[in-house]
Amino acid sequence: MEKPLSAFVRDLREASKDRAVLVEGKRDRESLIKLGIKNVFTLGGKRFADLPDMLEDFSEVILLFDLDKHGERINRKVRDILSTQGYILIEDFRERMRGLNLLFVEELYEKVRDADGYSGTGQAHKVKLKSP
């Protein structure tokens, strides 16, 4: 049986192939890219009003903000802006993070490496997850 953390990464990797993944900052983005997640965009240094332009090539956006108070505030603001622009917003991954007791997106890579025996290959798109 696949571990919940491995399944989370696998599902996010698959979902990111044709959807944008929106995170707070560059450390979040780097962590996800190391796990092979595609189409990762950051809010860092951008105005909320600029989001539709940044995401114009996508109709679906995965909101993957931290689960602390700051991340919750950002999630609400971004959800309000993008939903009025007609985007399909996916928040399931945030809920799954909550279930995994994962508070910060930037910790994801380290958690996977520690829990699932990541074997460093020097390539961001290759992640080895051990089967139980």
PDB file of C-alpha atoms in Angstrom:
ATOM      1  CA  MET A   1       0.000   0.000   0.000  1.00  0.00           C
ATOM      2  CA  GLU A   2       1.310   3.432  -0.965  1.00  0.00           C
ATOM      3  CA  LYS A   3       2.160   5.863   1.818  1.00  0.00           C
ATOM      4  CA  PRO A   4      -0.082   8.946   2.060  1.00  0.00           C
ATOM      5  CA  LEU A   5       2.833  11.346   1.497  1.00  0.00           C
ATOM      6  CA  SER A   6       3.955   9.446  -1.602  1.00  0.00           C
ATOM      7  CA  ALA A   7       0.396   9.426  -2.938  1.00  0.00           C
ATOM      8  CA  PHE A   8       0.096  13.175  -2.298  1.00  0.00           C
ATOM      9  CA  VAL A   9       3.254  13.910  -4.305  1.00  0.00           C
ATOM     10  CA  ARG A  10       2.247  11.541  -7.097  1.00  0.00           C
ATOM     11  CA  ASP A  11      -1.212  13.102  -7.370  1.00  0.00           C
ATOM     12  CA  LEU A  12       0.158  16.651  -7.275  1.00  0.00           C
ATOM     13  CA  ARG A  13       2.760  15.804  -9.906  1.00  0.00           C
ATOM     14  CA  GLU A  14       0.023  14.418 -12.164  1.00  0.00           C
ATOM     15  CA  ALA A  15      -2.366  17.322 -11.539  1.00  0.00           C
ATOM     16  CA  SER A  16       0.340  19.895 -12.271  1.00  0.00           C
ATOM     17  CA  LYS A  17       0.856  18.681 -15.828  1.00  0.00           C
ATOM     18  CA  ASP A  18      -2.022  20.772 -17.141  1.00  0.00           C
ATOM     19  CA  ARG A  19      -2.847  23.082 -14.243  1.00  0.00           C
ATOM     20  CA  ALA A  20      -1.055  25.990 -12.598  1.00  0.00           C
ATOM     21  CA  VAL A  21       0.166  25.492  -9.036  1.00  0.00           C
ATOM     22  CA  LEU A  22       0.195  28.740  -7.079  1.00  0.00           C
ATOM     23  CA  VAL A  23       2.434  29.050  -4.005  1.00  0.00           C
ATOM     24  CA  GLU A  24       3.576  31.881  -1.749  1.00  0.00           C
ATOM     25  CA  GLY A  25       7.305  32.158  -2.358  1.00  0.00           C
ATOM     26  CA  LYS A  26      10.404  30.895  -4.084  1.00  0.00           C
ATOM     27  CA  ARG A  27      11.324  28.312  -1.401  1.00  0.00           C
ATOM     28  CA  ASP A  28       7.892  26.746  -1.869  1.00  0.00           C
ATOM     29  CA  ARG A  29       8.443  26.719  -5.625  1.00  0.00           C
ATOM     30  CA  GLU A  30      11.925  25.189  -5.315  1.00  0.00           C
ATOM     31  CA  SER A  31      10.653  22.439  -3.025  1.00  0.00           C
ATOM     32  CA  LEU A  32       7.922  21.484  -5.480  1.00  0.00           C
ATOM     33  CA  ILE A  33      10.187  21.613  -8.517  1.00  0.00           C
ATOM     34  CA  LYS A  34      12.603  19.213  -6.797  1.00  0.00           C
ATOM     35  CA  LEU A  35       9.680  16.796  -6.547  1.00  0.00           C
ATOM     36  CA  GLY A  36       8.866  17.048 -10.243  1.00  0.00           C
ATOM     37  CA  ILE A  37       5.858  19.353  -9.888  1.00  0.00           C
ATOM     38  CA  LYS A  38       5.235  21.405 -13.052  1.00  0.00           C
ATOM     39  CA  ASN A  39       3.769  24.862 -13.730  1.00  0.00           C
ATOM     40  CA  VAL A  40       4.593  26.318 -10.305  1.00  0.00           C
ATOM     41  CA  PHE A  41       3.994  30.061  -9.926  1.00  0.00           C
ATOM     42  CA  THR A  42       4.791  32.263  -6.934  1.00  0.00           C
ATOM     43  CA  LEU A  43       3.081  35.300  -5.495  1.00  0.00           C
ATOM     44  CA  GLY A  44       6.403  36.704  -4.303  1.00  0.00           C
ATOM     45  CA  GLY A  45       6.679  40.363  -5.289  1.00  0.00           C
ATOM     46  CA  LYS A  46       3.506  40.338  -7.379  1.00  0.00           C
ATOM     47  CA  ARG A  47       0.291  42.219  -6.836  1.00  0.00           C
ATOM     48  CA  PHE A  48      -2.873  40.171  -6.459  1.00  0.00           C
ATOM     49  CA  ALA A  49      -4.375  42.129  -9.346  1.00  0.00           C
ATOM     50  CA  ASP A  50      -1.627  40.763 -11.650  1.00  0.00           C
ATOM     51  CA  LEU A  51      -2.563  37.117 -11.037  1.00  0.00           C
ATOM     52  CA  PRO A  52      -4.953  36.715 -14.001  1.00  0.00           C
ATOM     53  CA  ASP A  53      -2.236  37.909 -16.396  1.00  0.00           C
ATOM     54  CA  MET A  54       0.325  35.561 -14.869  1.00  0.00           C
ATOM     55  CA  LEU A  55      -2.042  32.580 -15.103  1.00  0.00           C
ATOM     56  CA  GLU A  56      -3.618  33.371 -18.466  1.00  0.00           C
ATOM     57  CA  ASP A  57      -2.539  30.061 -20.048  1.00  0.00           C
ATOM     58  CA  PHE A  58      -4.484  28.023 -17.474  1.00  0.00           C
ATOM     59  CA  SER A  59      -8.161  27.603 -16.664  1.00  0.00           C
ATOM     60  CA  GLU A  60      -7.528  25.538 -13.505  1.00  0.00           C
ATOM     61  CA  VAL A  61      -5.326  26.631 -10.622  1.00  0.00           C
ATOM     62  CA  ILE A  62      -4.185  24.564  -7.653  1.00  0.00           C
ATOM     63  CA  LEU A  63      -3.978  26.831  -4.603  1.00  0.00           C
ATOM     64  CA  LEU A  64      -1.173  25.506  -2.435  1.00  0.00           C
ATOM     65  CA  PHE A  65      -0.513  28.052   0.274  1.00  0.00           C
ATOM     66  CA  ASP A  66       0.832  27.359   3.745  1.00  0.00           C
ATOM     67  CA  LEU A  67      -1.648  26.385   6.442  1.00  0.00           C
ATOM     68  CA  ASP A  68      -0.567  29.075   8.914  1.00  0.00           C
ATOM     69  CA  LYS A  69      -2.572  32.284   9.494  1.00  0.00           C
ATOM     70  CA  HIS A  70      -0.681  34.162   6.785  1.00  0.00           C
ATOM     71  CA  GLY A  71      -1.279  31.388   4.247  1.00  0.00           C
ATOM     72  CA  GLU A  72      -4.974  31.223   5.135  1.00  0.00           C
ATOM     73  CA  ARG A  73      -5.327  34.988   4.541  1.00  0.00           C
ATOM     74  CA  ILE A  74      -3.548  34.740   1.205  1.00  0.00           C
ATOM     75  CA  ASN A  75      -5.670  31.762   0.178  1.00  0.00           C
ATOM     76  CA  ARG A  76      -8.891  33.703   0.862  1.00  0.00           C
ATOM     77  CA  LYS A  77      -7.719  36.776  -1.081  1.00  0.00           C
ATOM     78  CA  VAL A  78      -6.464  34.789  -4.060  1.00  0.00           C
ATOM     79  CA  ARG A  79      -9.592  32.636  -4.108  1.00  0.00           C
ATOM     80  CA  ASP A  80     -11.781  35.776  -4.153  1.00  0.00           C
ATOM     81  CA  ILE A  81      -9.816  37.343  -7.014  1.00  0.00           C
ATOM     82  CA  LEU A  82      -9.447  34.280  -9.226  1.00  0.00           C
ATOM     83  CA  SER A  83     -12.983  32.969  -8.737  1.00  0.00           C
ATOM     84  CA  THR A  84     -14.391  36.246 -10.079  1.00  0.00           C
ATOM     85  CA  GLN A  85     -12.136  35.814 -13.140  1.00  0.00           C
ATOM     86  CA  GLY A  86     -13.650  32.426 -13.991  1.00  0.00           C
ATOM     87  CA  TYR A  87     -10.796  30.167 -12.880  1.00  0.00           C
ATOM     88  CA  ILE A  88     -11.514  26.693 -11.569  1.00  0.00           C
ATOM     89  CA  LEU A  89      -9.784  26.607  -8.198  1.00  0.00           C
ATOM     90  CA  ILE A  90      -8.505  23.377  -6.683  1.00  0.00           C
ATOM     91  CA  GLU A  91      -7.953  23.410  -2.929  1.00  0.00           C
ATOM     92  CA  ASP A  92      -7.998  19.660  -2.270  1.00  0.00           C
ATOM     93  CA  PHE A  93      -4.219  19.524  -1.961  1.00  0.00           C
ATOM     94  CA  ARG A  94      -4.258  22.033   0.902  1.00  0.00           C
ATOM     95  CA  GLU A  95      -6.723  19.822   2.741  1.00  0.00           C
ATOM     96  CA  ARG A  96      -4.545  16.809   2.104  1.00  0.00           C
ATOM     97  CA  MET A  97      -1.560  18.747   3.480  1.00  0.00           C
ATOM     98  CA  ARG A  98      -3.598  19.363   6.622  1.00  0.00           C
ATOM     99  CA  GLY A  99      -4.263  15.643   6.911  1.00  0.00           C
ATOM    100  CA  LEU A 100      -0.527  14.965   6.578  1.00  0.00           C
ATOM    101  CA  ASN A 101       0.248  17.485   9.357  1.00  0.00           C
ATOM    102  CA  LEU A 102       2.258  19.487   6.851  1.00  0.00           C
ATOM    103  CA  LEU A 103       2.022  23.178   7.678  1.00  0.00           C
ATOM    104  CA  PHE A 104       4.455  24.668   5.160  1.00  0.00           C
ATOM    105  CA  VAL A 105       4.820  23.861   1.453  1.00  0.00           C
ATOM    106  CA  GLU A 106       8.570  24.440   1.555  1.00  0.00           C
ATOM    107  CA  GLU A 107       8.906  21.486   3.972  1.00  0.00           C
ATOM    108  CA  LEU A 108       7.405  19.026   1.519  1.00  0.00           C
ATOM    109  CA  TYR A 109      10.636  18.076  -0.222  1.00  0.00           C
ATOM    110  CA  GLU A 110      12.425  17.431   3.094  1.00  0.00           C
ATOM    111  CA  LYS A 111       9.499  15.380   4.430  1.00  0.00           C
ATOM    112  CA  VAL A 112       9.463  13.219   1.298  1.00  0.00           C
ATOM    113  CA  ARG A 113      13.221  12.764   1.393  1.00  0.00           C
ATOM    114  CA  ASP A 114      13.184  11.821   5.077  1.00  0.00           C
ATOM    115  CA  ALA A 115      10.063   9.638   5.046  1.00  0.00           C
ATOM    116  CA  ASP A 116      10.385   7.867   1.736  1.00  0.00           C
ATOM    117  CA  GLY A 117      14.114   7.461   1.239  1.00  0.00           C
ATOM    118  CA  TYR A 118      14.663   9.987  -1.519  1.00  0.00           C
ATOM    119  CA  SER A 119      17.673   9.045  -3.561  1.00  0.00           C
ATOM    120  CA  GLY A 120      19.305  12.214  -4.847  1.00  0.00           C
ATOM    121  CA  THR A 121      19.994  12.094  -8.558  1.00  0.00           C
ATOM    122  CA  GLY A 122      20.863  15.728  -9.095  1.00  0.00           C
ATOM    123  CA  GLN A 123      17.812  16.112 -11.318  1.00  0.00           C
ATOM    124  CA  ALA A 124      14.715  17.866 -10.087  1.00  0.00           C
ATOM    125  CA  HIS A 125      12.309  15.656 -12.010  1.00  0.00           C
ATOM    126  CA  LYS A 126      13.536  12.339 -10.620  1.00  0.00           C
ATOM    127  CA  VAL A 127      12.256  11.330  -7.224  1.00  0.00           C
ATOM    128  CA  LYS A 128      12.390   7.794  -5.958  1.00  0.00           C
ATOM    129  CA  LEU A 129       9.716   6.866  -3.476  1.00  0.00           C
ATOM    130  CA  LYS A 130      10.018   3.511  -1.817  1.00  0.00           C
ATOM    131  CA  SER A 131       7.071   1.198  -1.787  1.00  0.00           C
ATOM    132  CA  PRO A 132       6.048  -0.032   1.646  1.00  0.00           C
TER     133      PRO A 132
END
